[in-house]
CSV table of C-alpha atoms in Angstrom, one decimal:
chain,number,residue,atom,x,y,z
A,1,MET,CA,28.5,-22.9,9.2
A,2,TYR,CA,30.0,-19.9,11.1
A,3,LEU,CA,28.8,-16.5,10.1
A,4,PRO,CA,30.6,-13.2,11.1
A,5,LYS,CA,28.9,-11.2,13.9
A,6,ARG,CA,27.9,-8.4,11.5
A,7,GLU,CA,26.1,-10.9,9.2
A,8,ARG,CA,24.4,-12.5,12.1
A,9,ARG,CA,23.1,-9.1,13.3
A,10,MET,CA,21.9,-8.3,9.8
A,11,ILE,CA,20.0,-11.6,9.5
A,12,LYS,CA,18.4,-11.0,12.9
A,13,LYS,CA,17.4,-7.5,11.8
A,14,ILE,CA,15.9,-8.8,8.6
A,15,ILE,CA,13.9,-11.4,10.5
A,16,CYS,CA,12.6,-8.8,13.0
A,17,VAL,CA,11.6,-6.3,10.2
A,18,VAL,CA,9.8,-8.9,8.1
A,19,SER,CA,8.1,-10.3,11.2
A,20,ALA,CA,7.0,-6.8,12.2
A,21,TYR,CA,5.7,-6.2,8.7
A,22,TRP,CA,3.6,-9.4,8.8
A,23,PHE,CA,2.3,-8.7,12.3
A,24,ILE,CA,1.3,-5.1,11.6
A,25,SER,CA,-0.1,-5.7,8.2
A,26,ILE,CA,-2.2,-8.8,9.2
A,27,SER,CA,-3.3,-7.2,12.5
A,28,LEU,CA,-4.5,-4.1,10.6
A,29,VAL,CA,-6.8,-6.1,8.4
A,30,PHE,CA,-8.4,-8.0,11.2
A,31,ILE,CA,-8.7,-4.8,13.3
A,32,ASN,CA,-10.4,-3.0,10.4
A,33,LYS,CA,-12.7,-6.0,9.8
A,34,TRP,CA,-13.8,-5.8,13.5
A,35,LEU,CA,-14.4,-2.0,13.3
A,36,LEU,CA,-16.3,-2.2,10.0
A,37,SER,CA,-18.6,-5.2,10.4
A,38,ASP,CA,-18.6,-6.7,13.9
A,39,LYS,CA,-22.1,-6.8,15.4
A,40,SER,CA,-20.8,-5.4,18.7
A,41,VAL,CA,-19.9,-2.1,16.9
A,42,SER,CA,-23.0,0.1,16.9
A,43,LEU,CA,-21.4,2.9,14.7
A,44,ASN,CA,-22.0,1.9,11.1
A,45,ALA,CA,-19.9,4.6,9.5
A,46,PRO,CA,-17.1,3.2,7.4
A,47,ILE,CA,-16.2,6.6,5.8
A,48,PHE,CA,-15.9,8.2,9.3
A,49,ILE,CA,-13.7,5.4,10.5
A,50,THR,CA,-11.5,6.0,7.4
A,51,TRP,CA,-11.5,9.7,8.2
A,52,PHE,CA,-10.4,9.1,11.8
A,53,GLN,CA,-7.6,6.8,10.7
A,54,CYS,CA,-6.3,9.4,8.3
A,55,ALA,CA,-6.4,12.0,11.1
A,56,VAL,CA,-4.3,9.8,13.3
A,57,THR,CA,-1.8,9.1,10.5
A,58,ALA,CA,-1.5,12.9,9.7
A,59,PHE,CA,-1.0,13.7,13.4
A,60,LEU,CA,1.7,11.0,13.8
A,61,CYS,CA,3.5,12.3,10.7
A,62,TYR,CA,3.6,15.8,12.2
A,63,LEU,CA,4.6,14.5,15.6
A,64,THR,CA,7.4,12.4,14.3
A,65,SER,CA,8.7,15.3,12.2
A,66,TYR,CA,8.6,17.5,15.4
A,67,LEU,CA,10.5,14.8,17.3
A,68,ALA,CA,13.1,14.6,14.5
A,69,MET,CA,13.8,18.3,15.0
A,70,LEU,CA,14.2,17.9,18.8
A,71,LEU,CA,16.2,14.6,18.6
A,72,PRO,CA,17.9,14.6,15.2
A,73,SER,CA,20.4,12.0,16.2
A,74,HIS,CA,17.7,9.5,17.3
A,75,VAL,CA,14.7,10.2,15.0
A,76,LYS,CA,15.1,10.4,11.2
A,77,PHE,CA,12.1,12.0,9.5
A,78,PRO,CA,11.7,14.8,6.9
A,79,GLN,CA,10.6,18.3,8.1
A,80,LEU,CA,6.9,19.0,7.4
A,81,ASN,CA,6.2,22.6,6.7
A,82,PHE,CA,2.7,22.9,5.4
A,83,SER,CA,2.3,24.7,2.1
A,84,PHE,CA,-1.2,25.5,0.7
A,85,LYS,CA,0.2,25.6,-2.8
A,86,THR,CA,1.7,22.1,-2.5
A,87,SER,CA,-1.6,20.8,-0.9
A,88,ILE,CA,-3.5,22.1,-4.0
A,89,GLU,CA,-1.0,20.6,-6.4
A,90,ILE,CA,-1.4,17.2,-4.7
A,91,LEU,CA,-5.2,17.4,-4.5
A,92,PRO,CA,-5.9,15.2,-7.6
A,93,LEU,CA,-3.8,12.5,-6.1
A,94,SER,CA,-5.5,13.0,-2.7
A,95,ILE,CA,-8.9,12.4,-4.3
A,96,ILE,CA,-7.7,9.1,-5.7
A,97,PHE,CA,-6.0,8.2,-2.4
A,98,VAL,CA,-9.1,8.8,-0.3
A,99,SER,CA,-11.2,6.9,-2.8
A,100,MET,CA,-8.8,4.0,-2.6
A,101,VAL,CA,-8.8,3.9,1.2
A,102,CYS,CA,-12.6,4.1,1.3
A,103,PHE,CA,-13.1,1.4,-1.3
A,104,ASN,CA,-10.6,-0.8,0.5
A,105,ASN,CA,-12.5,-0.5,3.8
A,106,LEU,CA,-15.9,-0.9,2.1
A,107,CYS,CA,-14.6,-4.0,0.4
A,108,LEU,CA,-13.4,-5.4,3.7
A,109,LYS,CA,-16.8,-4.5,5.3
A,110,TYR,CA,-18.8,-6.6,2.9
A,111,LEU,CA,-16.4,-9.5,2.2
A,112,SER,CA,-14.7,-12.0,4.4
A,113,VAL,CA,-11.0,-11.5,5.3
A,114,SER,CA,-10.2,-14.9,3.6
A,115,PHE,CA,-11.6,-13.5,0.3
A,116,TYR,CA,-10.2,-10.0,0.8
A,117,PHE,CA,-6.9,-10.6,-1.0
A,118,LEU,CA,-8.4,-12.2,-4.0
A,119,ALA,CA,-11.1,-9.6,-4.3
A,120,ARG,CA,-8.4,-6.9,-4.7
A,121,SER,CA,-6.0,-9.0,-6.8
A,122,LEU,CA,-6.9,-7.2,-10.0
A,123,THR,CA,-4.7,-4.3,-9.0
A,124,THR,CA,-1.8,-5.7,-11.0
A,125,ILE,CA,-4.0,-6.0,-14.1
A,126,PHE,CA,-5.2,-2.4,-13.8
A,127,ASN,CA,-1.5,-1.4,-13.3
A,128,VAL,CA,-0.7,-2.8,-16.7
A,129,ILE,CA,-3.7,-1.3,-18.3
A,130,PHE,CA,-3.2,2.2,-16.9
A,131,THR,CA,0.6,2.2,-17.6
A,132,TYR,CA,-0.3,1.6,-21.3
A,133,LEU,CA,-3.2,4.1,-21.5
A,134,LEU,CA,-1.6,6.9,-19.4
A,135,LEU,CA,2.1,6.3,-19.8
A,136,ASN,CA,2.1,4.6,-23.3
A,137,THR,CA,4.3,1.9,-21.9
A,138,LYS,CA,3.9,-1.7,-23.0
A,139,THR,CA,4.3,-4.7,-20.8
A,140,SER,CA,6.4,-7.8,-21.7
A,141,THR,CA,4.9,-11.0,-22.9
A,142,LYS,CA,6.1,-12.9,-19.7
A,143,ALA,CA,4.4,-10.3,-17.5
A,144,LEU,CA,1.2,-10.5,-19.5
A,145,ILE,CA,1.2,-14.3,-19.1
A,146,CYS,CA,1.4,-13.7,-15.3
A,147,CYS,CA,-1.6,-11.3,-15.6
A,148,ALA,CA,-3.6,-13.9,-17.5
A,149,ALA,CA,-2.9,-16.4,-14.7
A,150,ILE,CA,-4.1,-13.8,-12.1
A,151,ILE,CA,-7.3,-13.2,-14.1
A,152,VAL,CA,-8.0,-17.0,-14.4
A,153,GLY,CA,-7.5,-17.4,-10.7
A,154,TYR,CA,-9.6,-14.4,-9.9
A,155,CYS,CA,-12.6,-15.5,-12.1
A,156,ALA,CA,-12.4,-19.1,-10.7
A,157,GLY,CA,-12.3,-17.7,-7.1
A,158,VAL,CA,-15.3,-15.5,-7.7
A,159,ILE,CA,-17.3,-18.4,-9.2
A,160,VAL,CA,-16.4,-20.8,-6.3
A,161,GLU,CA,-17.1,-18.2,-3.6
A,162,GLY,CA,-20.4,-17.5,-5.2
A,163,ASN,CA,-21.2,-21.3,-5.2
A,164,LEU,CA,-20.4,-21.4,-1.5
A,165,GLY,CA,-23.0,-18.7,-0.9
A,166,SER,CA,-20.6,-16.4,0.9
A,167,LEU,CA,-20.0,-13.8,-1.9
A,168,SER,CA,-21.3,-10.3,-1.6
A,169,TRP,CA,-21.6,-8.7,-5.0
A,170,ILE,CA,-21.5,-5.2,-3.6
A,171,GLY,CA,-18.3,-6.1,-1.8
A,172,LEU,CA,-16.9,-7.5,-5.1
A,173,VAL,CA,-17.7,-4.2,-6.9
A,174,PHE,CA,-15.9,-2.3,-4.1
A,175,GLY,CA,-12.9,-4.7,-4.5
A,176,ILE,CA,-12.7,-3.9,-8.2
A,177,ALA,CA,-13.0,-0.1,-7.5
A,178,SER,CA,-10.3,-0.6,-4.9
A,179,SER,CA,-8.0,-2.2,-7.5
A,180,ILE,CA,-8.6,0.6,-10.0
A,181,THR,CA,-8.0,3.4,-7.6
A,182,CYS,CA,-4.9,1.6,-6.1
A,183,ALA,CA,-3.4,1.3,-9.6
A,184,LEU,CA,-4.2,5.0,-10.4
A,185,ASN,CA,-2.7,6.0,-7.0
A,186,SER,CA,0.6,4.3,-7.8
A,187,ILE,CA,0.9,6.2,-11.1
A,188,TYR,CA,-0.2,9.6,-9.7
A,189,THR,CA,2.1,9.1,-6.7
A,190,ALA,CA,5.0,8.9,-9.0
A,191,LYS,CA,4.0,12.1,-10.8
A,192,CYS,CA,3.4,14.0,-7.5
A,193,LEU,CA,6.6,12.9,-5.6
A,194,PRO,CA,8.7,15.7,-7.2
A,195,LYS,CA,6.3,18.3,-5.8
A,196,VAL,CA,7.4,17.2,-2.2
A,197,GLU,CA,11.1,16.8,-3.1
A,198,GLY,CA,10.8,13.0,-3.6
A,199,SER,CA,9.7,12.4,0.1
A,200,VAL,CA,7.2,9.6,0.5
A,201,TRP,CA,6.5,10.8,4.0
A,202,ARG,CA,5.7,14.4,3.0
A,203,LEU,CA,3.4,13.0,0.4
A,204,THR,CA,1.8,10.8,3.0
A,205,PHE,CA,1.2,13.8,5.3
A,206,TYR,CA,-0.4,15.9,2.5
A,207,ASN,CA,-2.5,13.0,1.3
A,208,ASN,CA,-3.9,12.3,4.7
A,209,LEU,CA,-4.4,15.9,5.5
A,210,ASN,CA,-6.3,16.6,2.3
A,211,SER,CA,-8.3,13.4,2.8
A,212,LEU,CA,-9.7,14.9,6.1
A,213,PHE,CA,-11.3,17.8,4.2
A,214,LEU,CA,-12.3,15.7,1.2
A,215,SER,CA,-14.1,13.1,3.4
A,216,ILE,CA,-16.2,15.6,5.4
A,217,PRO,CA,-18.9,16.3,2.7
A,218,ILE,CA,-19.2,12.5,2.1
A,219,ILE,CA,-19.6,11.9,5.8
A,220,GLY,CA,-22.2,14.7,6.1
A,221,LEU,CA,-24.2,13.3,3.2
A,222,LEU,CA,-24.1,9.5,3.9
A,223,GLU,CA,-23.3,9.0,7.5
A,224,TYR,CA,-24.6,12.0,9.5
A,225,GLN,CA,-27.6,10.0,10.8
A,226,PRO,CA,-25.8,6.9,12.1
A,227,ILE,CA,-23.1,9.1,13.7
A,228,LYS,CA,-25.8,11.3,15.3
A,229,GLU,CA,-27.6,8.3,16.7
A,230,HIS,CA,-24.6,6.1,17.9
A,231,PHE,CA,-21.6,8.4,18.3
A,232,PHE,CA,-22.2,8.9,22.1
A,233,HIS,CA,-23.1,5.3,22.6
A,234,THR,CA,-19.7,3.9,21.5
A,235,SER,CA,-17.5,2.3,24.2
A,236,ALA,CA,-14.0,3.3,25.3
A,237,TYR,CA,-12.8,0.0,23.9
A,238,PHE,CA,-14.1,1.0,20.4
A,239,TRP,CA,-12.1,4.3,20.5
A,240,PHE,CA,-9.0,2.4,21.8
A,241,ILE,CA,-9.2,0.1,18.8
A,242,MET,CA,-9.8,3.1,16.5
A,243,VAL,CA,-6.6,4.8,17.8
A,244,ILE,CA,-4.7,1.5,17.4
A,245,SER,CA,-5.8,1.1,13.8
A,246,GLY,CA,-4.6,4.7,13.1
A,247,ILE,CA,-1.2,4.0,14.7
A,248,PHE,CA,-0.9,0.7,12.7
A,249,GLY,CA,-1.9,2.6,9.5
A,250,PHE,CA,1.1,4.9,10.1
A,251,ALA,CA,3.4,2.1,11.2
A,252,ILE,CA,2.7,0.0,8.0
A,253,GLY,CA,4.1,2.8,5.8
A,254,TYR,CA,7.2,3.0,7.9
A,255,ILE,CA,7.8,-0.8,8.2
A,256,SER,CA,7.2,-1.3,4.5
A,257,THR,CA,9.9,1.2,3.7
A,258,LEU,CA,12.2,-0.4,6.2
A,259,GLN,CA,11.6,-3.8,4.8
A,260,ILE,CA,12.7,-2.6,1.3
A,261,GLN,CA,15.7,-1.0,2.9
A,262,VAL,CA,17.0,-4.1,4.7
A,263,THR,CA,16.1,-6.5,1.9
A,264,SER,CA,15.1,-5.5,-1.7
A,265,PRO,CA,12.0,-4.4,-3.6
A,266,LEU,CA,11.6,-8.0,-4.9
A,267,THR,CA,11.9,-9.5,-1.5
A,268,HIS,CA,9.3,-6.9,-0.2
A,269,ASN,CA,6.9,-8.0,-3.0
A,270,VAL,CA,7.4,-11.7,-2.3
A,271,SER,CA,7.0,-11.0,1.5
A,272,GLY,CA,3.8,-9.2,0.8
A,273,THR,CA,2.5,-12.1,-1.3
A,274,ALA,CA,3.5,-14.7,1.3
A,275,LYS,CA,1.8,-12.5,4.0
A,276,ALA,CA,-1.4,-12.5,2.0
A,277,ALA,CA,-1.3,-16.3,1.9
A,278,ALA,CA,-0.8,-16.5,5.6
A,279,GLN,CA,-3.6,-13.9,6.2
A,280,THR,CA,-6.0,-16.0,4.1
A,281,VAL,CA,-5.2,-19.2,6.0
A,282,LEU,CA,-5.5,-17.4,9.4
A,283,ALA,CA,-8.9,-16.0,8.4
A,284,VAL,CA,-10.2,-19.4,7.5
A,285,ILE,CA,-9.0,-20.8,10.8
A,286,ILE,CA,-10.2,-17.8,13.0
A,287,TYR,CA,-13.6,-17.6,11.5
A,288,HIS,CA,-14.1,-21.4,11.2
A,289,GLU,CA,-14.7,-21.3,7.5
A,290,ILE,CA,-14.9,-24.4,5.3
A,291,LYS,CA,-13.4,-24.0,1.8
A,292,SER,CA,-13.3,-26.4,-1.1
A,293,ILE,CA,-10.1,-27.6,-2.9
A,294,SER,CA,-11.1,-25.5,-6.0
A,295,TRP,CA,-11.3,-22.4,-3.7
A,296,TRP,CA,-7.8,-23.0,-2.4
A,297,LEU,CA,-6.5,-23.6,-5.9
A,298,SER,CA,-7.9,-20.3,-7.3
A,299,ASN,CA,-6.1,-18.5,-4.5
A,300,ILE,CA,-2.9,-20.4,-5.2
A,301,VAL,CA,-3.1,-19.4,-8.9
A,302,VAL,CA,-3.5,-15.7,-8.0
A,303,LEU,CA,-0.8,-15.7,-5.4
A,304,GLY,CA,1.6,-17.6,-7.8
A,305,GLY,CA,0.8,-15.3,-10.7
A,306,SER,CA,1.4,-12.2,-8.5
A,307,ALA,CA,4.7,-13.5,-7.1
A,308,VAL,CA,6.0,-14.5,-10.6
A,309,TYR,CA,4.9,-11.1,-12.0
A,310,ALA,CA,6.9,-9.3,-9.3
A,311,ALA,CA,9.9,-11.4,-10.1
A,312,VAL,CA,9.6,-10.9,-13.9
A,313,ARG,CA,9.2,-7.1,-13.5
A,314,HIS,CA,12.2,-7.0,-11.1
A,315,ILE,CA,14.4,-8.9,-13.6
A,316,GLU,CA,13.3,-6.6,-16.4
A,317,HIS,CA,14.1,-3.4,-14.3
A,318,GLU,CA,17.5,-4.8,-13.4
A,319,GLN,CA,18.3,-5.3,-17.1
A,320,LYS,CA,17.0,-1.8,-17.9
A,321,SER,CA,19.0,-0.2,-15.0
A,322,LYS,CA,22.3,-1.8,-16.2
A,323,GLY,CA,21.7,-0.5,-19.7
A,324,SER,CA,20.8,3.0,-18.4
A,325,MET,CA,23.9,3.1,-16.2
A,326,ASN,CA,26.2,2.2,-19.1
A,327,PHE,CA,24.5,4.8,-21.3
A,328,ASN,CA,24.9,7.5,-18.7
A,329,ARG,CA,28.5,6.7,-18.0
A,330,ASN,CA,29.3,7.4,-21.6
A,331,ASP,CA,27.6,10.8,-21.3
A,332,ASN,CA,29.5,11.5,-18.0
A,333,TYR,CA,26.4,11.7,-15.9
A,334,PHE,CA,24.5,9.3,-13.8
A,335,THR,CA,20.7,8.7,-13.6
A,336,SER,CA,19.6,8.1,-10.0
A,337,VAL,CA,16.7,6.1,-8.7
A,338,VAL,CA,14.8,6.0,-5.4
A,339,VAL,CA,16.7,4.6,-2.5
A,340,VAL,CA,15.8,4.4,1.2
A,341,GLY,CA,18.5,5.4,3.5
A,342,SER,CA,19.3,5.1,7.2
A,343,ASP,CA,21.1,8.4,7.6
A,344,ASP,CA,20.9,12.0,6.3
A,345,LYS,CA,23.1,11.5,3.4
A,346,ASP,CA,21.1,8.5,2.1
A,347,VAL,CA,17.8,10.4,2.5
A,348,ASP,CA,19.2,13.5,0.7
A,349,ASP,CA,20.5,11.2,-2.1
A,350,ALA,CA,17.1,9.7,-2.4
A,351,LYS,CA,15.4,13.1,-2.8
A,352,HIS,CA,17.8,14.4,-5.4
A,353,GLY,CA,18.0,11.0,-7.1
A,354,LEU,CA,14.3,10.8,-7.6
A,355,LEU,CA,14.2,14.4,-9.0
A,356,ASN,CA,17.1,13.5,-11.4
A,357,PHE,CA,15.2,10.4,-12.5
A,358,VAL,CA,12.0,12.3,-13.1
A,359,ASN,CA,13.6,15.2,-15.0
A,360,ASN,CA,16.0,13.1,-17.1
A,361,ASP,CA,15.0,13.2,-20.7
A,362,ASN,CA,16.0,9.6,-21.2
A,363,ARG,CA,13.9,8.1,-18.4
A,364,ASN,CA,11.3,5.4,-18.8
A,365,ASP,CA,8.0,6.4,-17.1
A,366,ASP,CA,7.2,2.8,-16.4
A,367,ASP,CA,10.5,2.4,-14.5
A,368,LEU,CA,9.5,5.3,-12.2
A,369,TYR,CA,6.0,4.0,-11.8
A,370,ASP,CA,7.0,0.5,-10.7
A,371,LYS,CA,9.7,1.6,-8.3
A,372,ASN,CA,7.2,3.9,-6.6
A,373,ARG,CA,4.6,1.1,-6.5
A,374,VAL,CA,7.1,-0.9,-4.5
A,375,LEU,CA,7.8,2.0,-2.1
A,376,SER,CA,4.2,2.8,-1.5
A,377,SER,CA,2.9,-0.8,-1.9
A,378,SER,CA,1.0,-1.2,1.3
A,379,LYS,CA,-0.7,2.1,1.5
A,380,ASP,CA,-3.1,0.1,1.3
A,381,SER,CA,-1.6,1.7,4.4
A,382,LEU,CA,-4.8,1.8,6.3
A,383,VAL,CA,-5.9,-1.6,5.2
A,384,SER,CA,-2.7,-3.3,4.1
């Protein structure tokens, strides 16, 4: 079947973007696993490693913003003018964010990469719980059935992993803490986006910058001794990998946004679920692990439940959006939602659209929350 040249280019672009997302995301997990728990790494300081990655991400945000000013026709990035007032306003979110990233890394430190996805799979469940408790928004029966499947798969997976003798209970606790903070991060991100004119990148910059200062007391209390003993005994290779992990942490935020732009939020979610499956299989192969059929089945149930949940929520939002658009046309105005654009006009539309959506009296907070969850889905960004 012959395809027009433009469509062929678009297909190639989609394949390249999705492939890049998979490569960066999976690589980041394995890189962090090496940094956090490999025996050759003498520096046992997971919070410091997280701090360093946040520093690289904040620096790259500022550098990209500066390049965008110098080369506006080649680099598209919002201008970053630091405001102490904005930084303080975002501080509650930053506390949740730094907790999420630390718990993510601690979970990865104590658990195998093959079990990492399942250990953090309760994020969807806590999303549903917190949207009800904090936003007073109920979830549909179909979505709740998907949640039930995820819980069943999670419990079965924990039992099987325990029977295999490879389960770390402290790692499991960190996984649950990661799921809780990840769900809270999604909700509070939606609430804080208007403070930075709807710019995900400005929020990323402030979050990582605030995290640098928030992490210092924790590092001083918990990791001063190992840093003092081993800091100057680390190799150049270790610091090279540290820098690469920071660059990949920045890149995953960009490539996630780009994947949504060239496909759709639903495709992005499905891609993320498929990536998690590939990551699990790769981990089993690379680390020469032997898993039972029941272990694989529990992972399949969680992956399937997560994928169907994403599809159900997407369909529900499509239906709500159509109803909202019809209502607004009757009132001679239009409610905008978040979009990701490839030029200045699209970016400006995204900023103003989000603000309109937040300030509109007829909005549904759950709509805003879920659209933002898709946009910031893998931040996770340092551990994807």
